[in-house]
Structure formats: C-alpha cells, structure tokens
Amino acid sequence: MSELPAQVSFVLATHNRRQVALDTLARLAQHYPPGGSVEVIAVDNASTDGTADAIAAQYPQVNLIRRDDNRGSCAKAFGIARAAGEFIVFLDDDSCPRAASIERMITHFRADPHLAAAGFTVHLPDGGRESSALPDVFVGCGVGLRASVLRAVGGLDARFFMQAEEYDVCFKLVAAGHRIRVFDDLHVDHLKTPTARRSPRTLYYDTRNNLIVAARYLPTDLERIYRQDWAQRYGWLAECQRQRPAFWRGAAVALLQRDVQRRAFARWRLTPAEADSLFRISEIERHMARLRASGAERIAFADLGKNIYPFYRAARLCGLQVALIADDRFTRPERAYRGIPILPTAELARPDLDAIIVANTSPAHARQTQQRLAARFSIPLHAWFASSMVQEGEPLTRR
C-alpha cells in the first residue's frame, strides 16, 4: 500500500480480549501497516489475560499504553495525547476499516475545512448495519476526527466509560462551530457481540450518560423533553431486560449531577438551530406537512425510536391524528407515549390508517423497520431516514 497523503493515528482500547485485539491488529496491518504515515495506538485496560504482553510481542510497532485500571471503550481518550497524526481514527478492538476508506476519509477532510468528524458506515457480520439514533452522529467503532479540533474541545470524556460518548463528542464539536457527518463511502467492519447491549452495566451507562448528555448540551425546552423521553425509554428497556436496579442507579446518578453538569457545560450549549439540525426537527415537520397536504389524516408510527419526539411534535402541528405506535418490544397494557397507545405491530393492519411513518431517525434501524413492514402491509409506508445519506426533500417511501 502506498503511503497515506496525511499522518493518521489509529486508536483502540481493549480489555481481556487478547485474540480479538490481535486479530484486529492483523487486519489493520493488512490495509494500513504501521510506519511512515500510519501509527497504531492500543490502550490496554488492565487486562489479566496477557493482552498487553501479546500485543507488545507480536506488534512492536504499536504504541502500547498499559493502564492499571479499566476505563472501558472511553480509554481511547488516553491515546489522544500520544497521537501524532493530523487525523485520529477511533476503532473498537473488534472493528477495522475496509481498504481505501482512510484515503477517502482524508479526501473528505481536505474538501471541507469545517469538517471535524467523518463517521464510517458500520457493517455487521450478519450483513446488517449499525448506526446512531441521530443521522449525523458517528458510531465510536469507526470515525475519523481532525486531531487539532478534537483536542480543542477537550477530547473524549473518559468518565463516560462506555455508551453515549459519541453524542458527547459530536455535540461539543457542533457547539464549537464545526461540522460532523457520516459518509456512505467510508466503511468499517464491526464484529459486534450480539449480547453486548443486554448487560446491567450497559443499561446503567446508557441511562446515566444519555441523561448527562441532555443536561450538558440541550437547550432548556428540549432538555426537559428529552430527559423525560430518555428516562422513560431506558426504564422500559430495563423492564424488558429485567434490569430495573441498573436503570434506577443510572437515573439517580444523572439526576444528582444534572444541575452541576448543566452549569459546567453552559458554554457548550447547543443553540436552538443546532439542536434542530441534529435532531431533524424542522425537517421532519416538512415531511409531515407534505404528507398532510397529500390528504392523509390518520396515521400510525412504527418504532418507538430514541428520537421519536420530533415525529410526535410534527404530527400535532400538522393536524395529523396518530392512532398508535407499533413497537412489539415496548407493548404493555395501558402503556402510551404522550397519550398515544403503544400496540403490537399487527395493529397496523387496521383499515382506518392512511399511512405508516417509521418514527426512527437511526438510518440502520429505520431501514430494518421499513423492510420488515413493507413485506407485511400494503398501506403507504414512509421511512424518511432509512438511508445513511437521506437528502432533504427526498423521503424514502414505499406504497
């Protein structure tokens, strides 16, 4: 492989996954061998299975950081100070960029001096994709960052340990006036463990960190709304997974820290316009207005997505009646989101509906729901975010 046109630092963190980490370093070396314009920084989180020694022995060119404590995936923060690259690429210990993606990443950065983060399209072993709840927020297993800008906004917050650290970085970058984007020509393979998101530890950090992110960055009115929505969502997830204690611990810690976090991060608060763009609030309203203008009156939402509020808001503003939210995972007797009943997906077969809206701004999840429902129902189906590169005014629909 020819030398990259810029210095790039790959940073990954690992803990007690020796063979996984070694396999990833082997794949990485195939496409981007260390030396010249490439360096690899591996942070070992106090592994007890010989991970650090194995990396040192087999990959002496890797810049190895041995920690005496486990700081989770956010231990990548400790690699930032050592990184010599103009661009830093965050990976997980089981993710690797595909050939030529780094070269294309550099091209994107060169073309847009305001671009601070270039997210990769994440591919899973089963052929599916992984994406964040917001279309422009990257997934931490594959993202390139402009090193100088990342350092200027304080880098990665290692106190998060895991979960929602991507939102924290993205919101800081946007608040500082920079641009973030996920690209469909940048690709990373992620060998994600299927049960990784079902542990009590994950639910604790999901709850705590998401509520802290809301407190830190959201404008006052949206902070109140999303704090309520996300607390409700993670509480319901905890019930599904029989992990209520983990949820209550996370929610309690976030509540105790809320006022302190809000004051400490006041200078990073998103403006209403920035929040509107990130959460796609006005864009969803425009889609909904066009739907109402087409003659639709009574609709259903599919998916109780993490960012469902803009869909609820837009339907109300446009005079559309939302009969139900179809989500089998969250269905319980008498359960509702802001007064809208949450019912089984089979309820979408009712004859009084004019359209189904996939109420999810996560491109990967919206696409999955679109494909699943299109095979079952003939009613008009609108999945406005079922692509990583949705363009304004070009909703993906199936009739």
Coordinates of C-alpha atoms in Angstrom, one line a residue:
M1 CA 0.0 0.0 0.0
S2 CA 1.3 3.5 -0.9
E3 CA 1.8 5.9 1.9
L4 CA -1.2 7.9 3.0
P5 CA -1.4 11.6 2.0
A6 CA -1.6 12.6 5.7
Q7 CA -0.4 11.3 9.0
V8 CA -3.1 9.1 10.6
S9 CA -3.3 7.7 14.1
F10 CA -5.5 4.7 14.8
V11 CA -6.6 4.5 18.4
L12 CA -8.3 1.5 20.0
A13 CA -8.9 0.3 23.5
T14 CA -9.2 -3.3 24.8
H15 CA -9.8 -5.4 27.9
N16 CA -9.3 -9.1 28.3
R17 CA -9.9 -9.8 24.6
R18 CA -6.4 -10.9 23.6
Q19 CA -7.2 -12.8 20.5
V20 CA -9.9 -10.4 19.3
A21 CA -7.4 -7.5 19.7
L22 CA -4.6 -9.4 17.9
D23 CA -6.9 -10.4 15.1
T24 CA -7.9 -6.7 14.6
L25 CA -4.3 -5.5 14.6
A26 CA -3.6 -8.2 12.0
R27 CA -6.4 -7.0 9.7
L28 CA -5.4 -3.4 10.3
A29 CA -1.9 -4.1 9.3
Q30 CA -3.0 -5.7 6.0
H31 CA -4.6 -2.4 4.9
Y32 CA -2.7 0.2 6.8
P33 CA 0.6 -1.2 8.2
P34 CA 2.2 0.9 10.9
G35 CA 5.2 3.0 9.9
G36 CA 5.5 6.1 7.6
S37 CA 2.2 8.0 7.7
V38 CA 0.4 5.5 9.9
E39 CA 0.6 4.8 13.6
V40 CA -1.4 2.5 15.8
I41 CA -2.1 3.2 19.5
A42 CA -3.6 0.5 21.6
V43 CA -4.8 1.2 25.1
D44 CA -4.9 -1.9 27.3
N45 CA -7.4 -1.6 30.2
A46 CA -5.6 -3.6 32.8
S47 CA -6.2 -6.9 31.1
T48 CA -5.4 -10.0 33.0
D49 CA -5.3 -12.4 30.1
G50 CA -1.9 -11.3 28.7
T51 CA -3.4 -9.0 26.0
A52 CA -0.8 -6.2 26.5
D53 CA 2.2 -8.6 26.5
A54 CA 0.9 -10.3 23.4
I55 CA 0.5 -7.0 21.6
A56 CA 4.0 -5.9 22.6
A57 CA 5.5 -9.2 21.4
Q58 CA 3.7 -9.6 18.1
Y59 CA 3.3 -5.9 17.1
P60 CA 6.3 -4.0 18.5
Q61 CA 5.5 -1.0 16.2
V62 CA 2.2 -0.5 18.0
N63 CA 2.3 2.3 20.5
L64 CA 1.0 0.4 23.6
I65 CA -0.5 2.2 26.6
R66 CA -0.8 -0.1 29.6
R67 CA -3.3 1.1 32.2
D68 CA -3.7 -0.2 35.7
D69 CA -7.5 0.4 35.6
N70 CA -10.3 -0.4 33.2
R71 CA -11.8 2.7 31.6
G72 CA -13.9 0.9 29.0
S73 CA -14.2 2.0 25.4
C74 CA -13.5 5.6 26.5
A75 CA -9.9 4.7 27.4
K76 CA -9.3 5.8 23.8
A77 CA -9.2 9.2 25.4
F78 CA -5.7 8.4 26.7
G79 CA -4.4 7.7 23.2
I80 CA -5.3 11.2 22.0
A81 CA -2.3 12.8 23.8
R82 CA 0.1 10.5 22.2
A83 CA -1.3 10.7 18.7
A84 CA 1.0 12.3 16.2
G85 CA -1.4 12.2 13.3
E86 CA -3.2 15.1 11.7
F87 CA -6.3 12.8 11.8
I88 CA -7.2 10.3 14.6
V89 CA -9.3 7.3 13.8
F90 CA -11.2 5.7 16.7
L91 CA -11.8 1.9 16.4
D92 CA -13.0 -0.8 18.7
D93 CA -10.9 -3.8 19.4
D94 CA -13.1 -5.7 17.0
S95 CA -13.5 -3.2 14.2
C96 CA -11.4 -2.5 11.2
P97 CA -11.8 0.0 8.2
R98 CA -12.1 -1.5 4.8
A99 CA -9.4 -0.9 2.2
A100 CA -9.2 2.6 0.7
S101 CA -11.7 4.1 3.3
I102 CA -9.0 6.0 5.1
E103 CA -7.8 7.6 1.8
R104 CA -11.4 8.6 1.1
M105 CA -11.7 10.0 4.6
I106 CA -8.7 12.2 4.1
T107 CA -10.2 13.4 0.8
H108 CA -13.4 14.4 2.7
F109 CA -11.4 16.4 5.3
R110 CA -9.4 18.1 2.6
A111 CA -12.5 19.1 0.7
D112 CA -14.3 20.6 3.8
P113 CA -12.1 22.6 6.3
H114 CA -15.0 22.8 8.7
L115 CA -15.5 19.0 8.8
A116 CA -14.4 17.8 12.3
A117 CA -15.7 14.3 12.3
A118 CA -16.2 11.8 9.4
G119 CA -18.2 8.9 10.5
F120 CA -18.0 5.5 8.8
T121 CA -20.8 3.3 7.6
V122 CA -20.7 0.3 10.1
H123 CA -21.2 -3.2 8.7
L124 CA -22.1 -6.1 11.0
P125 CA -21.2 -9.8 10.4
D126 CA -24.9 -10.7 9.6
G127 CA -24.9 -8.2 6.7
G128 CA -26.8 -5.6 8.7
R129 CA -25.6 -2.1 9.6
E130 CA -25.1 -0.2 12.9
S131 CA -25.9 3.5 13.3
S132 CA -26.6 6.1 16.0
A133 CA -30.1 7.4 16.7
L134 CA -29.2 10.7 15.0
P135 CA -28.1 10.5 11.4
D136 CA -25.0 12.7 11.8
V137 CA -23.7 11.2 15.0
F138 CA -20.9 8.7 14.4
V139 CA -20.6 5.3 15.9
G140 CA -17.4 5.0 18.0
C141 CA -16.1 1.9 16.3
G142 CA -15.4 3.8 13.1
V143 CA -14.8 7.6 12.9
G144 CA -12.1 9.9 11.7
L145 CA -11.5 13.1 13.6
R146 CA -9.4 16.2 13.0
A147 CA -6.9 15.9 15.8
S148 CA -6.4 19.6 16.5
V149 CA -10.2 20.2 16.7
L150 CA -10.8 17.2 18.9
R151 CA -8.2 18.4 21.4
A152 CA -9.5 21.9 21.3
V153 CA -13.0 20.8 22.5
G154 CA -11.5 18.6 25.3
G155 CA -11.3 15.3 23.5
L156 CA -13.2 12.2 24.6
D157 CA -14.6 12.2 28.2
A158 CA -13.1 9.1 29.8
R159 CA -15.6 9.4 32.7
F160 CA -18.3 8.1 30.4
F161 CA -16.6 4.6 30.4
M162 CA -18.9 3.4 27.6
Q163 CA -22.2 4.4 26.0
A164 CA -23.2 7.9 24.6
E165 CA -19.6 9.2 24.4
E166 CA -20.2 9.7 20.7
Y167 CA -23.0 12.1 21.4
D168 CA -20.9 14.0 23.9
V169 CA -18.1 14.5 21.3
C170 CA -20.4 15.3 18.4
F171 CA -22.5 17.9 20.4
K172 CA -19.3 19.6 21.6
L173 CA -18.0 19.8 18.0
V174 CA -21.2 21.2 16.7
A175 CA -21.4 23.7 19.6
A176 CA -17.9 24.8 18.8
G177 CA -18.9 25.6 15.2
H178 CA -17.7 22.5 13.4
R179 CA -19.3 20.1 11.1
I180 CA -19.9 16.4 11.6
R181 CA -21.1 13.9 9.1
V182 CA -21.5 10.1 8.4
F183 CA -20.4 9.1 4.9
D184 CA -21.6 6.2 2.8
D185 CA -18.3 5.7 1.1
L186 CA -16.4 5.1 4.3
H187 CA -16.7 1.5 5.6
V188 CA -15.8 -0.3 8.7
D189 CA -16.5 -3.9 9.7
H190 CA -17.6 -4.4 13.3
L191 CA -17.6 -7.9 14.8
K192 CA -20.1 -6.8 17.5
T193 CA -21.1 -9.2 20.2
P194 CA -24.8 -9.9 20.0
T195 CA -25.4 -9.7 23.7
A196 CA -23.2 -6.6 24.3
R197 CA -26.1 -4.3 24.8
R198 CA -28.0 -6.5 27.3
S199 CA -25.8 -6.4 30.4
P200 CA -26.8 -4.4 33.5
R201 CA -23.6 -2.4 33.2
T202 CA -24.5 -1.3 29.6
L203 CA -28.0 -0.3 30.7
Y204 CA -26.6 1.7 33.7
Y205 CA -24.2 3.7 31.5
D206 CA -26.8 4.1 28.7
T207 CA -29.2 5.6 31.3
R208 CA -26.7 7.7 33.1
N209 CA -24.7 9.0 30.1
N210 CA -27.6 9.9 27.9
L211 CA -29.3 11.9 30.6
I212 CA -26.0 13.6 31.3
V213 CA -25.6 14.5 27.6
A214 CA -29.1 16.0 27.6
A215 CA -28.2 18.1 30.7
R216 CA -24.9 19.2 29.2
Y217 CA -25.9 20.3 25.7
L218 CA -29.6 20.6 25.0
P219 CA -31.5 24.0 25.1
T220 CA -33.8 24.3 28.1
D221 CA -37.1 23.3 26.5
L222 CA -35.5 20.3 24.7
E223 CA -33.5 19.2 27.7
R224 CA -36.7 18.8 29.7
I225 CA -38.4 16.9 26.9
Y226 CA -35.6 14.5 26.1
R227 CA -34.8 14.0 29.8
Q228 CA -38.3 12.7 30.2
D229 CA -38.3 10.7 27.0
W230 CA -35.0 9.0 27.5
A231 CA -35.6 8.2 31.2
Q232 CA -38.9 6.6 30.1
R233 CA -37.3 4.7 27.3
Y234 CA -34.4 3.3 29.4
G235 CA -36.8 2.5 32.2
W236 CA -38.9 0.4 29.7
L237 CA -35.8 -1.2 28.3
A238 CA -34.8 -2.1 31.9
E239 CA -38.2 -3.7 32.4
C240 CA -37.8 -5.7 29.2
Q241 CA -34.4 -6.9 30.2
R242 CA -35.3 -7.4 33.9
Q243 CA -32.6 -4.8 34.9
R244 CA -34.6 -2.2 36.8
P245 CA -31.9 -1.8 39.5
A246 CA -29.3 -0.8 36.9
F247 CA -31.7 1.7 35.4
W248 CA -32.5 3.3 38.8
R249 CA -28.8 3.6 39.7
G250 CA -28.1 5.3 36.4
A251 CA -31.0 7.6 36.6
A252 CA -30.2 8.6 40.2
V253 CA -26.6 9.4 39.4
A254 CA -27.7 11.5 36.4
L255 CA -30.3 13.4 38.5
L256 CA -27.8 14.2 41.2
Q257 CA -25.3 15.5 38.6
R258 CA -27.8 17.3 36.4
D259 CA -27.5 20.9 37.7
V260 CA -23.7 20.7 38.1
Q261 CA -23.4 19.3 34.5
R262 CA -25.7 22.0 33.2
R263 CA -23.7 24.8 34.7
A264 CA -20.3 23.3 33.9
F265 CA -21.1 22.8 30.2
A266 CA -23.1 26.0 29.7
R267 CA -20.6 27.4 27.1
W268 CA -21.1 24.2 25.1
R269 CA -24.9 24.5 25.0
L270 CA -26.4 23.9 21.5
T271 CA -28.3 26.7 20.0
P272 CA -31.9 26.0 19.0
A273 CA -30.9 26.0 15.4
E274 CA -28.0 23.5 16.0
A275 CA -30.3 21.2 18.0
D276 CA -33.0 21.5 15.4
S277 CA -30.5 20.3 12.7
L278 CA -29.1 17.4 14.8
F279 CA -32.5 16.1 15.8
R280 CA -34.0 16.8 12.4
I281 CA -36.9 18.6 14.0
S282 CA -37.9 21.1 11.2
E283 CA -37.0 18.5 8.5
I284 CA -39.5 16.0 10.0
E285 CA -42.1 18.7 10.2
R286 CA -41.6 19.5 6.5
H287 CA -42.0 15.8 5.6
M288 CA -45.1 15.6 7.8
A289 CA -46.6 18.7 6.3
R290 CA -46.2 17.2 2.8
L291 CA -47.9 14.1 4.0
R292 CA -50.8 16.1 5.4
A293 CA -51.1 18.1 2.2
S294 CA -51.4 14.8 0.2
G295 CA -54.6 14.1 2.1
A296 CA -53.5 11.9 4.9
E297 CA -55.4 12.4 8.2
R298 CA -55.0 9.3 10.4
I299 CA -51.5 7.7 10.7
A300 CA -49.5 5.3 12.8
F301 CA -45.9 5.4 14.0
A302 CA -43.7 2.3 13.7
D303 CA -40.8 2.1 16.2
L304 CA -40.6 4.0 19.4
G305 CA -37.2 5.4 18.4
K306 CA -34.9 7.3 20.7
N307 CA -35.7 10.4 18.7
I308 CA -39.5 10.0 18.4
Y309 CA -40.3 13.4 19.8
P310 CA -40.0 15.4 16.5
F311 CA -42.4 13.0 14.8
Y312 CA -44.9 13.4 17.6
R313 CA -44.5 17.2 17.5
A314 CA -44.7 17.4 13.7
A315 CA -47.9 15.3 13.6
R316 CA -49.6 17.6 16.2
L317 CA -48.5 20.8 14.4
C318 CA -49.7 19.4 11.0
G319 CA -53.1 18.3 12.3
L320 CA -52.4 14.5 11.8
Q321 CA -54.1 12.1 14.2
V322 CA -51.6 9.4 15.4
A323 CA -53.7 6.3 16.2
L324 CA -50.9 4.2 17.7
I325 CA -47.2 3.5 17.9
A326 CA -46.4 0.0 16.8
D327 CA -43.5 -1.5 18.7
D328 CA -43.6 -5.1 19.9
R329 CA -40.7 -4.6 22.2
F330 CA -42.4 -1.9 24.3
T331 CA -46.0 -3.1 24.1
R332 CA -47.6 -3.4 27.5
P333 CA -51.3 -3.0 28.7
E334 CA -52.2 0.7 29.1
R335 CA -48.7 1.8 28.0
A336 CA -48.5 5.0 26.0
Y337 CA -46.1 7.7 24.7
R338 CA -47.5 11.2 25.4
G339 CA -51.0 9.7 25.2
I340 CA -50.5 7.6 22.1
P341 CA -51.0 3.9 22.8
I342 CA -48.1 1.5 22.1
L343 CA -49.5 -1.6 20.5
P344 CA -48.3 -4.7 18.7
T345 CA -47.2 -4.4 15.1
A346 CA -50.2 -6.5 14.0
E347 CA -52.4 -3.5 14.8
L348 CA -51.0 -1.7 11.7
A349 CA -53.4 -3.9 9.6
R350 CA -56.4 -1.8 10.8
P351 CA -58.3 -0.3 7.8
D352 CA -58.6 3.3 9.1
L353 CA -55.0 4.3 8.7
D354 CA -53.8 6.5 5.8
A355 CA -50.1 5.9 6.3
I356 CA -47.4 4.4 8.5
I357 CA -44.5 6.6 9.5
V358 CA -41.2 4.9 10.6
A359 CA -40.6 7.1 13.7
N360 CA -36.9 6.5 13.8
T361 CA -34.0 8.7 12.7
S362 CA -31.4 6.0 13.1
P363 CA -30.7 5.0 9.4
A364 CA -29.9 1.4 10.1
H365 CA -32.9 0.8 12.4
A366 CA -35.3 2.8 10.1
R367 CA -34.1 0.6 7.1
Q368 CA -34.8 -2.6 9.1
T369 CA -38.2 -1.5 10.1
Q370 CA -39.0 -0.3 6.5
Q371 CA -38.1 -3.7 5.1
R372 CA -39.9 -5.7 7.7
L373 CA -43.1 -3.7 7.4
A374 CA -43.1 -3.5 3.6
A375 CA -43.3 -7.3 3.5
R376 CA -46.4 -7.4 5.7
F377 CA -48.5 -4.3 4.9
S378 CA -49.8 -2.7 1.7
I379 CA -50.6 0.7 3.4
P380 CA -48.3 3.6 2.3
L381 CA -45.1 3.4 4.3
H382 CA -42.8 6.4 4.8
A383 CA -39.3 5.8 6.1
W384 CA -37.6 9.2 5.8
F385 CA -34.3 8.2 7.4
A386 CA -33.9 4.7 6.0
S387 CA -30.6 5.6 4.4
S388 CA -27.3 6.9 5.7
M389 CA -27.4 9.6 3.0
V390 CA -31.0 10.9 3.0
Q391 CA -31.3 14.2 1.2
E392 CA -33.7 16.9 2.3
G393 CA -36.9 16.7 0.2
E394 CA -36.2 13.1 -0.9
P395 CA -38.1 10.8 1.6
L396 CA -37.8 7.1 1.1
T397 CA -41.3 5.8 0.7
R398 CA -43.0 2.5 -0.4
R399 CA -46.6 2.3 -1.4

